[in-house]
Short mmCIF file of C-alpha atoms and ligand atoms in Angstrom, two decimals:
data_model
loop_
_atom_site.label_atom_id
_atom_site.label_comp_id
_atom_site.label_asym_id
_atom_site.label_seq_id
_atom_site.Cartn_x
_atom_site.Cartn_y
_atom_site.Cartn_z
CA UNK Q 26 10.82 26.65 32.81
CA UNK Q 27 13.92 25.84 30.64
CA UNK Q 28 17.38 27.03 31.35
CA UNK Q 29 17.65 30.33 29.34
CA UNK Q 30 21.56 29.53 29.12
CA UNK Q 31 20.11 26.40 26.86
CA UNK Q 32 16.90 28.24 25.22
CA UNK Q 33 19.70 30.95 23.81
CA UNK Q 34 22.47 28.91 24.11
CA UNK Q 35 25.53 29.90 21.95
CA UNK Q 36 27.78 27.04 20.21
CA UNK Q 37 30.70 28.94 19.83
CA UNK Q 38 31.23 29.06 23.31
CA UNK Q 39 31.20 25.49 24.63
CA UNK Q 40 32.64 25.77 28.09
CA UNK Q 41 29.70 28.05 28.87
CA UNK Q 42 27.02 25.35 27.20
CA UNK Q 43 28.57 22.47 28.90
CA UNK Q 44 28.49 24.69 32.59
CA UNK Q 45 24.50 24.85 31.49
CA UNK Q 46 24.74 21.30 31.00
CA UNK Q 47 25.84 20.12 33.82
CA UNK Q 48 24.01 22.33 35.58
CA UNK Q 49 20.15 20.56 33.84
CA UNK Q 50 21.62 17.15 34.34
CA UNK Q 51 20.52 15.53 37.81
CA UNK Q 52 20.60 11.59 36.26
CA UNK Q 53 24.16 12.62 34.87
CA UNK Q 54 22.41 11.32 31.08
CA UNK Q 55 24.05 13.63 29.20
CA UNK Q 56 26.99 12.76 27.26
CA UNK Q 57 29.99 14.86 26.68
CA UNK Q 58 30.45 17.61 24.14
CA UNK Q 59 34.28 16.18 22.81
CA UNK Q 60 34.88 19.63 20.64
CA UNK Q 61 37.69 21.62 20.94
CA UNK Q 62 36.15 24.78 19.74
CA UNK Q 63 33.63 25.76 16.71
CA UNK Q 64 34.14 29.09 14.90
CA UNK Q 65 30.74 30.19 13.23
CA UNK Q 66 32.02 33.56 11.93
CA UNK Q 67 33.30 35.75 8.45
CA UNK Q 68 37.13 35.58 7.46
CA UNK Q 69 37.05 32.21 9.68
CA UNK Q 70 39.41 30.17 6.95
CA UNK Q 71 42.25 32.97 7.74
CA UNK Q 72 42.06 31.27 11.75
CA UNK Q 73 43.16 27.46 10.07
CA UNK Q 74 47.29 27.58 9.91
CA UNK Q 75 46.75 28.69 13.72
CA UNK Q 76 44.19 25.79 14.47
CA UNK Q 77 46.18 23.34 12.76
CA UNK Q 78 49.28 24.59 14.65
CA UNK Q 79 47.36 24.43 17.93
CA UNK Q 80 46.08 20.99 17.40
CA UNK Q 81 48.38 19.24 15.24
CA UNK Q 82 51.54 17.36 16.94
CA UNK Q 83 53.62 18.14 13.41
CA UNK Q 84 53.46 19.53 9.93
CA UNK Q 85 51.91 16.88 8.03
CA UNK Q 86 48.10 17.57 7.36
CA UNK Q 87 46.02 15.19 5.39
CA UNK Q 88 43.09 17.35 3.24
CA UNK Q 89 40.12 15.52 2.45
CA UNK Q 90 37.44 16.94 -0.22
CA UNK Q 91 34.62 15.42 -2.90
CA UNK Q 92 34.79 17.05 -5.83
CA UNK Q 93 32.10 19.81 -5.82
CA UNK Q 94 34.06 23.53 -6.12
CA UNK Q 95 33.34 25.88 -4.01
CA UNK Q 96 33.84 29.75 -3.76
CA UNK Q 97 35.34 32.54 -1.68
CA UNK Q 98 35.04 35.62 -3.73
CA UNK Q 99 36.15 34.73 -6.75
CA UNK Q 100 37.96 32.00 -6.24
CA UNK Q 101 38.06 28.61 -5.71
CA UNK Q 102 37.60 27.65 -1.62
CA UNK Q 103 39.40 24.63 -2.02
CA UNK Q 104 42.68 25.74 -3.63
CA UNK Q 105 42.70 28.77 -1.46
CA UNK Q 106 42.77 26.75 1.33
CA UNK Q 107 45.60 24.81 -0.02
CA UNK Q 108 47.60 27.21 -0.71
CA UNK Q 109 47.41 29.16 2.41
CA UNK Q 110 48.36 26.25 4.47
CA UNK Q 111 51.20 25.15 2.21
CA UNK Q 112 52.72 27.91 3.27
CA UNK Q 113 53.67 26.52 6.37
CA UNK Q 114 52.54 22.68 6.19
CA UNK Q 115 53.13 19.88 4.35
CA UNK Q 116 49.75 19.31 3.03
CA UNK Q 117 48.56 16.11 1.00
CA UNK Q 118 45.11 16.66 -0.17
CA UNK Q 119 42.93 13.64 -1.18
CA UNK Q 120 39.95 14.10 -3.88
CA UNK Q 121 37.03 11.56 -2.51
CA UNK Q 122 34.94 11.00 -6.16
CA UNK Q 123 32.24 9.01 -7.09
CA UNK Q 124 31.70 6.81 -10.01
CA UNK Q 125 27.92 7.93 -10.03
CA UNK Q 126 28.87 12.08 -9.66
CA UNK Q 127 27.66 11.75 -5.70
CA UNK Q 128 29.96 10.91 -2.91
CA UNK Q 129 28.28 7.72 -0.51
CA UNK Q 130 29.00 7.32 2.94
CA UNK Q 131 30.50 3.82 2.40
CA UNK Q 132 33.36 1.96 4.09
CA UNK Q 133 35.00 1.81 0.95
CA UNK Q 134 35.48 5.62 0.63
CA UNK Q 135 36.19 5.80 4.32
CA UNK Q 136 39.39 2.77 3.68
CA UNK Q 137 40.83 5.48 1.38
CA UNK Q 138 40.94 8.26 3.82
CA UNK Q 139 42.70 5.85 6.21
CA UNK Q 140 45.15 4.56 3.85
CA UNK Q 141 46.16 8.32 2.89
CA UNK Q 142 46.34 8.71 6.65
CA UNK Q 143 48.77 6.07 6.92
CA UNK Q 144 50.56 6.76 4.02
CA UNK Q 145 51.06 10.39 4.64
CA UNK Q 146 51.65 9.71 8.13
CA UNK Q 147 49.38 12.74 8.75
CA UNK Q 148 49.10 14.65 11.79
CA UNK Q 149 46.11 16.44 11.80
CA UNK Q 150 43.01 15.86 8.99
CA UNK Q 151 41.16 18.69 7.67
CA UNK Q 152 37.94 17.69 5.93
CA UNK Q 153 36.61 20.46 3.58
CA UNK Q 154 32.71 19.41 1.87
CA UNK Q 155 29.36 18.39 3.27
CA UNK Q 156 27.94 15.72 5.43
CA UNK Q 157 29.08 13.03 3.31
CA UNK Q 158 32.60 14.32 3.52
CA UNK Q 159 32.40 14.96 7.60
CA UNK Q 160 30.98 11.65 8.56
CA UNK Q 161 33.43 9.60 6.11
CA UNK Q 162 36.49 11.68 7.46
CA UNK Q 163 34.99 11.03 10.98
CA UNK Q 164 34.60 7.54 10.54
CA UNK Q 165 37.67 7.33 9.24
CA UNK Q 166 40.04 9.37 11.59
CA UNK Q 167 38.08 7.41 14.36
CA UNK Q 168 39.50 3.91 12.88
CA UNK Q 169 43.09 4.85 12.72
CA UNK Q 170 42.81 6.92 16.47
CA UNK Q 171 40.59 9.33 18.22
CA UNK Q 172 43.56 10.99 18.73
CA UNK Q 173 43.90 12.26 15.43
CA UNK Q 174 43.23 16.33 15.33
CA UNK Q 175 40.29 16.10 12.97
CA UNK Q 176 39.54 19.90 11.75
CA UNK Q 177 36.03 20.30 9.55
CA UNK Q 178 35.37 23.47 6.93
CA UNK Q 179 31.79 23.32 6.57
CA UNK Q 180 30.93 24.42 3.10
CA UNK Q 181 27.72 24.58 3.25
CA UNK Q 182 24.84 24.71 5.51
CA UNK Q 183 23.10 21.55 4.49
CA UNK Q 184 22.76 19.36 7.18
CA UNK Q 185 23.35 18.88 10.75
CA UNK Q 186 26.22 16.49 11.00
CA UNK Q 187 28.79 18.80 11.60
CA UNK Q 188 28.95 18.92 15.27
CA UNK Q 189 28.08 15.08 16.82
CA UNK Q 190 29.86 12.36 17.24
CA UNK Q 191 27.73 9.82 14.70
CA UNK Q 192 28.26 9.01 11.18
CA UNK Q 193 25.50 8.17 8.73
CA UNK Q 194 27.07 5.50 6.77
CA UNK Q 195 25.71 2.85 4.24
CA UNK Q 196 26.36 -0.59 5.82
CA UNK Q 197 25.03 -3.15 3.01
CA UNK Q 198 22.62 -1.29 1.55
CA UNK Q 199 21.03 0.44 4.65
CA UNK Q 200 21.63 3.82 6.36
CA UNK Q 201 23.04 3.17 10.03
CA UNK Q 202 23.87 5.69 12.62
CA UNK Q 203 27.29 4.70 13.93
CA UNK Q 204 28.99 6.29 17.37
CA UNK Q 205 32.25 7.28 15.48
CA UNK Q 206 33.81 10.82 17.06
CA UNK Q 207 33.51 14.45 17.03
CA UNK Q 208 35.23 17.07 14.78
CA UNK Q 209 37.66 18.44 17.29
CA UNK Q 210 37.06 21.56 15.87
CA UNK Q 211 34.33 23.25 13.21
CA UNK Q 212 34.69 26.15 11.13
CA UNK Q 213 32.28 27.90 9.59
CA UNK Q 214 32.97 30.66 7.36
CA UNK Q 215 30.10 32.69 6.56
CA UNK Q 216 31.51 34.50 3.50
CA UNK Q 217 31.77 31.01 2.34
CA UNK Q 218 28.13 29.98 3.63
CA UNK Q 219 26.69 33.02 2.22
CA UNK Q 220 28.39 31.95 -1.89
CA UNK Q 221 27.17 28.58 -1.30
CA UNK Q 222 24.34 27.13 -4.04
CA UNK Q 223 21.07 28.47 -1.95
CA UNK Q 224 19.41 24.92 -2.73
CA UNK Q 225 22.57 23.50 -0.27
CA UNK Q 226 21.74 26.12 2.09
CA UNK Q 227 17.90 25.01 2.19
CA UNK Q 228 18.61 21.77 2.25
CA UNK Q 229 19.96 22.52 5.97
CA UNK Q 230 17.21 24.57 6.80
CA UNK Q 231 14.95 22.00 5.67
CA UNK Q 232 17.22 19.39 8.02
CA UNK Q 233 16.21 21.26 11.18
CA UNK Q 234 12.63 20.97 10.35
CA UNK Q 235 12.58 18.13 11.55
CA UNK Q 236 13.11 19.77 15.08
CA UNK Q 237 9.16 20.20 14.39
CA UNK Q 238 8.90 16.24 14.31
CA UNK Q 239 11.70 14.06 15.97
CA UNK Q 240 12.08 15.52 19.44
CA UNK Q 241 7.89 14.24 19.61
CA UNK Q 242 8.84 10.88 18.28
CA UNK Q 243 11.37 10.92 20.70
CA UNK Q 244 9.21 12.03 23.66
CA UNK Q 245 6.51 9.50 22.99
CA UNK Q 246 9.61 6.42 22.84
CA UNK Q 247 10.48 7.57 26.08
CA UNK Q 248 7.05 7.41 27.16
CA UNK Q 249 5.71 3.98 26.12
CA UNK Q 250 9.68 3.04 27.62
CA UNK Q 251 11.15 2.41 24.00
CA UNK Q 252 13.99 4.92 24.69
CA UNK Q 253 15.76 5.75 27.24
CA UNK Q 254 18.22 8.60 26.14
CA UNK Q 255 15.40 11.37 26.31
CA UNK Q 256 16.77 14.41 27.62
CA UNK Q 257 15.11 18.21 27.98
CA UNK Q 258 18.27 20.01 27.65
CA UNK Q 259 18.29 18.67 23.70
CA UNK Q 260 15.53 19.81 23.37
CA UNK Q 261 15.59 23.10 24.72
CA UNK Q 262 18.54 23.98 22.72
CA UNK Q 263 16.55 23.59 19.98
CA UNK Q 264 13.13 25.06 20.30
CA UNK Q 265 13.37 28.94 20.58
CA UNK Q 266 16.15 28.95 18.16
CA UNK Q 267 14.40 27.26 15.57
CA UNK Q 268 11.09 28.85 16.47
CA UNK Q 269 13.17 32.25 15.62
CA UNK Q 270 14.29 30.94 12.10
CA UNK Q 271 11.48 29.36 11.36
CA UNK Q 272 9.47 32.95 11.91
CA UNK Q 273 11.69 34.45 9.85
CA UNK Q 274 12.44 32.11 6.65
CA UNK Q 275 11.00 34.61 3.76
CA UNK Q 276 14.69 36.48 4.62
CA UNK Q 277 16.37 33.28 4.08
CA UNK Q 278 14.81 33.69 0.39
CA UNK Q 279 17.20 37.35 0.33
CA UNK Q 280 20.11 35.28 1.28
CA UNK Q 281 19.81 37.53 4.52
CA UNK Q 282 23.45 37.63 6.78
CA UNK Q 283 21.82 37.63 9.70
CA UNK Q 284 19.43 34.60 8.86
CA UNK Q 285 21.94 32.36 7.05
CA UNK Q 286 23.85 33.05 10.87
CA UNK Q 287 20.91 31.99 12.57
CA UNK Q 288 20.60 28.78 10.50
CA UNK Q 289 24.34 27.83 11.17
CA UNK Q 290 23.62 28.26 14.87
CA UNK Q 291 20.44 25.85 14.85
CA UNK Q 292 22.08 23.00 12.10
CA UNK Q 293 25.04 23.36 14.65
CA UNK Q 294 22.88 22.90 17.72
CA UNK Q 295 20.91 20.61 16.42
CA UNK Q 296 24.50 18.00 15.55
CA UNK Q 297 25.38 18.97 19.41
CA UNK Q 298 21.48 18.03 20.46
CA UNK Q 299 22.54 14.71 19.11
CA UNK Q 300 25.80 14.44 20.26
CA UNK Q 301 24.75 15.19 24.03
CA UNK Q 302 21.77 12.27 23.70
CA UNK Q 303 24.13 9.69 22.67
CA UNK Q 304 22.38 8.98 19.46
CA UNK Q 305 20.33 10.82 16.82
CA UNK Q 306 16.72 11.19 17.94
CA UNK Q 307 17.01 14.79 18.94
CA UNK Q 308 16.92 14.99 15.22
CA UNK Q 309 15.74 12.32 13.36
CA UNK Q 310 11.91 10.81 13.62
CA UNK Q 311 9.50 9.88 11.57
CA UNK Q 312 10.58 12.60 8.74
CA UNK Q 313 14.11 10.90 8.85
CA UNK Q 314 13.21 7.25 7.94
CA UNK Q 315 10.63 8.41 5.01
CA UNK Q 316 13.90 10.12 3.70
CA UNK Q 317 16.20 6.80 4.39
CA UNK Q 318 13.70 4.36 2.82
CA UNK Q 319 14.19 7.34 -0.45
CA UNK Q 320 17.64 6.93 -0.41
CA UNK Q 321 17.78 2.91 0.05
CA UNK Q 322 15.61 2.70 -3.23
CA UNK Q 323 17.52 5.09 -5.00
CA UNK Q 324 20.39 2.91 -5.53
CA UNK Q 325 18.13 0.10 -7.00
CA UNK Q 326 16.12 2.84 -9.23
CA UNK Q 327 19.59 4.29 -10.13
CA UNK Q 328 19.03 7.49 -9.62
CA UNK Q 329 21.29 9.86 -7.56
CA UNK Q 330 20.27 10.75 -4.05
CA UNK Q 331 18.44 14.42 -3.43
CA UNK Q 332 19.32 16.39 -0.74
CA UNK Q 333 19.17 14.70 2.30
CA UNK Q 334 17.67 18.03 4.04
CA UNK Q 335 15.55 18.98 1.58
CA UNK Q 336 13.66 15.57 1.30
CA UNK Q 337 13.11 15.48 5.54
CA UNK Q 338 11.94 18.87 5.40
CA UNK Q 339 8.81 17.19 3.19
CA UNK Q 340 8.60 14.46 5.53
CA UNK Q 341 8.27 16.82 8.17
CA UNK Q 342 5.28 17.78 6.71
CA UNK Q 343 3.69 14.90 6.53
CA UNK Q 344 5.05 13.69 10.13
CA UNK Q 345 3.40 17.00 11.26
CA UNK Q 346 -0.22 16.05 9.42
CA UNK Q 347 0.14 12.82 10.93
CA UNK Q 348 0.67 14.26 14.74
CA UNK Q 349 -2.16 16.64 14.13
CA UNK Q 350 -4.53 13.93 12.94
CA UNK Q 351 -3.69 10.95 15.88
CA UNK Q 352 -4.26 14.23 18.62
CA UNK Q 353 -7.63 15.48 16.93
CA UNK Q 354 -8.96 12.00 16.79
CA UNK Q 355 -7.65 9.05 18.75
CA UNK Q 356 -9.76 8.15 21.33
CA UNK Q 357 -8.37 5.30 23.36
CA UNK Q 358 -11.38 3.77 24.68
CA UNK Q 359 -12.31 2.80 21.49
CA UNK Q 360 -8.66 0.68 21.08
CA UNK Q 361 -8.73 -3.20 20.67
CA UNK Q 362 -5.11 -3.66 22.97
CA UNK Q 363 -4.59 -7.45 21.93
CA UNK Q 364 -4.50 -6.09 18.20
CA UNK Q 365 -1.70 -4.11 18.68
CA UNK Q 366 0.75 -6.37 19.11
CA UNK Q 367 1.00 -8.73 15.91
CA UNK Q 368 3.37 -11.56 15.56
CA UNK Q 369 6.61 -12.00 14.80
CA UNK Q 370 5.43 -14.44 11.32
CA UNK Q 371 3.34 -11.35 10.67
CA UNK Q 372 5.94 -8.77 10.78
CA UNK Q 373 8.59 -10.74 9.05
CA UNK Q 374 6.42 -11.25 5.91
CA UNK Q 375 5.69 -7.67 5.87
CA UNK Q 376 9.44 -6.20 6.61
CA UNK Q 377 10.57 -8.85 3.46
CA UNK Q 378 7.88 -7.97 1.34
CA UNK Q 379 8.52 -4.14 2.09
CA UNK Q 380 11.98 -4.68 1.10
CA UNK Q 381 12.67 -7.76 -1.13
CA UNK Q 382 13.25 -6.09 -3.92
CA UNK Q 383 15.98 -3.62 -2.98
CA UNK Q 384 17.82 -6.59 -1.79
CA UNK Q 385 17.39 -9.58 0.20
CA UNK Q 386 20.86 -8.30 2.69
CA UNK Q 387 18.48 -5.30 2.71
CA UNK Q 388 15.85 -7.45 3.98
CA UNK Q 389 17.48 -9.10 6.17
CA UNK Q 390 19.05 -6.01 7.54
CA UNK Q 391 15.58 -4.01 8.26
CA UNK Q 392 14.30 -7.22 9.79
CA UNK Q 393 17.28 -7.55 12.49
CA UNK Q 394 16.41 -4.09 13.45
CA UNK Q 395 12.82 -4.23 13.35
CA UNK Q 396 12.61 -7.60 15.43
CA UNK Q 397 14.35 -6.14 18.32
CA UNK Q 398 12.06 -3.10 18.27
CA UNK Q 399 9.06 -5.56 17.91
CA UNK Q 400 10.37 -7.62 20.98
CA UNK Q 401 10.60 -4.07 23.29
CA UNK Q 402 7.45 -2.80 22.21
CA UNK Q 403 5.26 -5.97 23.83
CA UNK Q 404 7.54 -5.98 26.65
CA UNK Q 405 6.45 -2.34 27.31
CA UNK Q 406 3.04 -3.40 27.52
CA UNK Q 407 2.56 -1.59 30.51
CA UNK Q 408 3.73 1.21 30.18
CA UNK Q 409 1.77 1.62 27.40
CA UNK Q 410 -1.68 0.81 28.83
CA UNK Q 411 -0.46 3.35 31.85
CA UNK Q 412 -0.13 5.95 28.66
CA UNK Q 413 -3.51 5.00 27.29
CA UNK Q 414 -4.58 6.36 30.74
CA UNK Q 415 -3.23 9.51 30.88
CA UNK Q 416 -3.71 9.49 27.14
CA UNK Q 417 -5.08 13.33 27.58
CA UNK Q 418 -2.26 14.38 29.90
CA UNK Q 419 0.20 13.52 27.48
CA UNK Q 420 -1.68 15.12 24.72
CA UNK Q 421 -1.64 18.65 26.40
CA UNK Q 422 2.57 18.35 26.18
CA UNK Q 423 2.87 16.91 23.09
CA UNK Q 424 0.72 19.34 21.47
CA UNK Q 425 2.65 22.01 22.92
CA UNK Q 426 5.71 20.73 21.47
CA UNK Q 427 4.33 20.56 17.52
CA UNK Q 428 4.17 23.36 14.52
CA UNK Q 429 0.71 23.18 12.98
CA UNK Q 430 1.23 22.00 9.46
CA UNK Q 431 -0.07 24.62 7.34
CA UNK Q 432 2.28 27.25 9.22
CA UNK Q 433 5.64 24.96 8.31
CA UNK Q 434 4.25 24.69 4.98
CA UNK Q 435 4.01 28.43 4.47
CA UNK Q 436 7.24 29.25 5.87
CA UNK Q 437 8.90 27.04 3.64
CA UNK Q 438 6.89 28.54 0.52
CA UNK Q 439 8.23 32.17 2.44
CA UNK Q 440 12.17 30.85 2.48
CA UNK Q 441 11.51 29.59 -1.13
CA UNK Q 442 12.57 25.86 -0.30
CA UNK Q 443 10.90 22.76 -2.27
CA UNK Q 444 8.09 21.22 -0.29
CA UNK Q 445 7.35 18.27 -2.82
CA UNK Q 446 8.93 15.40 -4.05
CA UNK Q 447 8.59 16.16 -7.59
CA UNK Q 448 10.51 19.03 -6.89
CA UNK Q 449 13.54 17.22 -5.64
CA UNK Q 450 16.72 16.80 -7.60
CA UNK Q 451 16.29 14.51 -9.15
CA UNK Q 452 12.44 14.29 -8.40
CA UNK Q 453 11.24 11.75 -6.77
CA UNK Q 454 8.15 9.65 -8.07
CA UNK Q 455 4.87 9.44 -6.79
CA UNK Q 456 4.91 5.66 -6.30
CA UNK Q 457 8.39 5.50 -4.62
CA UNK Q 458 7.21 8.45 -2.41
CA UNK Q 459 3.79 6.16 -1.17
CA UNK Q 460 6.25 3.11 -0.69
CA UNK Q 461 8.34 4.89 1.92
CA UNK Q 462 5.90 6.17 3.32
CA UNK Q 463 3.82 3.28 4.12
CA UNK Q 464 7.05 1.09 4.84
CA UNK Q 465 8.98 3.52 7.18
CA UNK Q 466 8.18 2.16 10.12
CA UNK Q 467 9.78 -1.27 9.06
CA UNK Q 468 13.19 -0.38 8.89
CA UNK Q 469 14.97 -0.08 11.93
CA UNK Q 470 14.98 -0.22 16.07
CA UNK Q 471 13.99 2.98 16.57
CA UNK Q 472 10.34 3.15 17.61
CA UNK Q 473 8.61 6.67 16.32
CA UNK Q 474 5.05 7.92 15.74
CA UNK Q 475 4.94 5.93 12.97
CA UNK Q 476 5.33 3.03 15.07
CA UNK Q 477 2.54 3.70 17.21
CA UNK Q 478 -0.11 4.47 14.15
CA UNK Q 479 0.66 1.08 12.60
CA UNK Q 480 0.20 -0.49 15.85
CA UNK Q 481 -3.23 0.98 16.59
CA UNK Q 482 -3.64 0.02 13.67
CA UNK Q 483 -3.91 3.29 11.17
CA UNK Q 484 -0.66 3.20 9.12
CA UNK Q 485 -1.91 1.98 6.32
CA UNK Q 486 -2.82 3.12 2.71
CA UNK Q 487 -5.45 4.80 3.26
CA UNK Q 488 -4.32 6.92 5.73
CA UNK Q 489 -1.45 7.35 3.68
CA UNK Q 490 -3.87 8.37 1.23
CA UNK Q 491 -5.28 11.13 3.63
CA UNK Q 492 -1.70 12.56 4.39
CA UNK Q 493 -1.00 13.16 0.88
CA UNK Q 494 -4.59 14.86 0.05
CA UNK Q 495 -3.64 17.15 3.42
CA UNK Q 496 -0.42 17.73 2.16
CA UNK Q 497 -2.19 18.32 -1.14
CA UNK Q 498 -4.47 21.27 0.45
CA UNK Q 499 -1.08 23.18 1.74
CA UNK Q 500 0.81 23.11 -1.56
CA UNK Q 501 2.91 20.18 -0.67
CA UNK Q 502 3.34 16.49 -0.67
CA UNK Q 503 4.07 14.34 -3.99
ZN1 ZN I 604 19.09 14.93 8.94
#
């Protein structure tokens, strides 16, 4: 049975977590939690002149935001913020915009944080925004020196990257999770969470359902020996916590205190579930790389990015179908092994064809990726016949692990979130939706479920086809 220290555990009080830890860690896997502290609470922005005082070596604190206002009461978050800490510091504060209204996690934008680092000689950076605006001001704080105090206000609870030590950025065209550093310390306010836009708010909600996915991707890598990060312990801080929120989404809907709490404990434990692993698959599966094939065509369509959360909360659901459906009806006596392992010609025609047309860098990119994952995969040949064995065995835990479908659907309608792509912002089209879908599996080293249906041979458009008339039966999909 798990540690109840992790099932419950508490992210505001990290020496306790990392005692429980240690304590679930025999093969000493686990990597370090390097936070100072994280304040989930109300009237937390009154606690920053005293966190930058206890963290910074002088006066001179570099603010980072994007552009989006945001609220406290009546006014505007931002400029309070300002104002209460030039009081006592001498505070620069840099305005990150885009030329296309939404902020990318590219180098470029990251080269301006460190030049107003260097320029302002800063001794402490305090990153106000989203995701965008914590992995850019973590990427770039970890260029100049991990020893820079880097403080993040979380204004919203829309995803999970608050709290790890990786940064989603955009490395020629394609999303890459890069080891950059920790916040040293996270504050969220929740009289800030609770004015935030509600569609931010699901969007983070809609993040962590992928907790419902990507820890089974990331059990069944493990298994056929395509990862070897899997850990319990980031899992188990996940589960009952989620399970909890999950139950009670329709209060998410009333902007409930207590739920909106709830969800900034799970999006924060799901950034440390991450952070302990070493890398992202706590968090990210299947549902994940359906969302980062949306966003690598969105440049090329020109059309801004949806919420990141909101879009892997519908590829949750069809992750979820597409669990349900390989443990209802794969029968492994009936697999042809040899046919599981094309060739290398093979798969490089198909990873170019998949992704010629947002780019031959692109291409190239997915293909570097995807050739090393190809490589692994027949080298674990093995272990993957030994799996085929004990194919029922592992069926019995994985199935213990997954939501059915039609309840995540329903909770989602309950908490009011979108569970379609036509009803993200902007909407995304039916065509572009099929694409990613069918191509996910292409576009990196990271070997998920997907992975293993193309392989047996099932990923293709008609089954496809059958997720989206499933999805179709629960309300969801396209
Ligand atoms: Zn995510």
């Amino acid at each position: 049975m798990a540690d109840q220290r992790l099932v419950y555990a508490d992210p505001c009080d990290l020496d306790a977590l990392r005692q429980a830890l240690a304590d679930n860690d025999p093969e000493h896997k686990l990597c370090p939690i390097q936070m100072d502290r994280i304040y989930i609470q109300h009237q937390a922005i009154e606690l920053l002149p005293d966190i930058i005082r206890e963290h910074a070596k002088g006066p001179k604190v570099l603010m980072v935001t994007d552009a989006t206002p945001y609220f406290r009461g009546e006014r505007s978050l931002k400029e309070e913020i300002y104002f209460l800490l030039s009081r006592t510091f001498d505070v620069r504060w840099l305005v990150l915009d885009n030329h296309d209204h939404v902020l990318h996690a590219v180098d470029e934008e990251s080269q301006k944080i460190q030049q107003a680092i260097r320029a302002h000689e800063a001794d402490c950076v305090l990153g106000i925004g989203g995701g965008t605006v914590t992995d850019l001001c973590k990427d770039a704080t970890h260029a100049v020196s991990d020893e820079m105090p880097l403080i993040i206000v979380q204004t919203a609870l829309s995803v999970n990257a608050f709290s790890d030590g990786i940064s989603i950025m955009l490395k020629n065209g394609v999303k890459s999770s890069l080891p950059t550093r920790y916040p040293s310390v996270l504050v969220v306010d929740l009289d800030v969470i609770k004015q935030a836009p509600m569609e931010r708010n699901l969007a983070g909600y809609g993040d962590v359902m992928a907790t419902w996915t990507a820890p089974v991707d990331w059990y069944l890598a493990y298994r056929v020996g395509m990862n070897q990060t899997y850990n319990d312990p980031s899992c188990d801080i996940l589960r009952t916590q989620n399970a909890q929120l999950l139950d009670q989404s329709a209060k998410l809907a009333q902007r409930d205190p207590e739920t909106l709490h709830l969800l900034a404990r799970v999006l924060t434990l799901s950034g440390l579930a991450m952070g302990i692993a070493g890398e992202s698959c706590p968090a990210s599966g299947t549902e994940h790389i359906i969302t980062h094939l949306l966003d690598m065509s969105a440049d090329r369509q020109g059309r801004d990015v949806a919420f990141h959360g909101a879009q892997v909360s519908i590829g949750t659901i069809f992750t979820a179908i597409a669990w349900e459906i390989l443990l209802s009806e794969f029968d492994p006596s009936k697999l042809d092994l040899d046919a599981c392992y094309p060739s290398e010609e093979e798969m490089h025609g198909k990873v170019q064809e998949a992704f010629q047309w947002i780019g031959q860098e692109v291409a190239d990119e997915c293909w570097s990726g995807y050739q090393k994952k190809l490589a692994s995969w027949k080298a674990c040949r093995p272990r993957f016949e030994d799996l085929l064995a004990h194919w029922d065995e592992l069926k019995a835990e994985l199935q213990k692990q997954l939501v059915a479908p039609e309840y995540l659907c329903k909770q989602m309608h309950a908490a009011g979130a979108p569970t379609r792509y036509c009803q993200m912002t902007p909407p995304i089209d039916a065509k572009t939706a099929r694409w990613a879908l069918l191509n996910c599996h292409l576009y990196r080293n990271r070997f998920t479920l997907s992975d293993l249906l193309y392989y047996i041979g099932w990923w293709k458009e008609d089954f496809i086809e059958r997720l989206i008339a499933r999805a179709e039966e629960l309300d969801a999909g396209l």
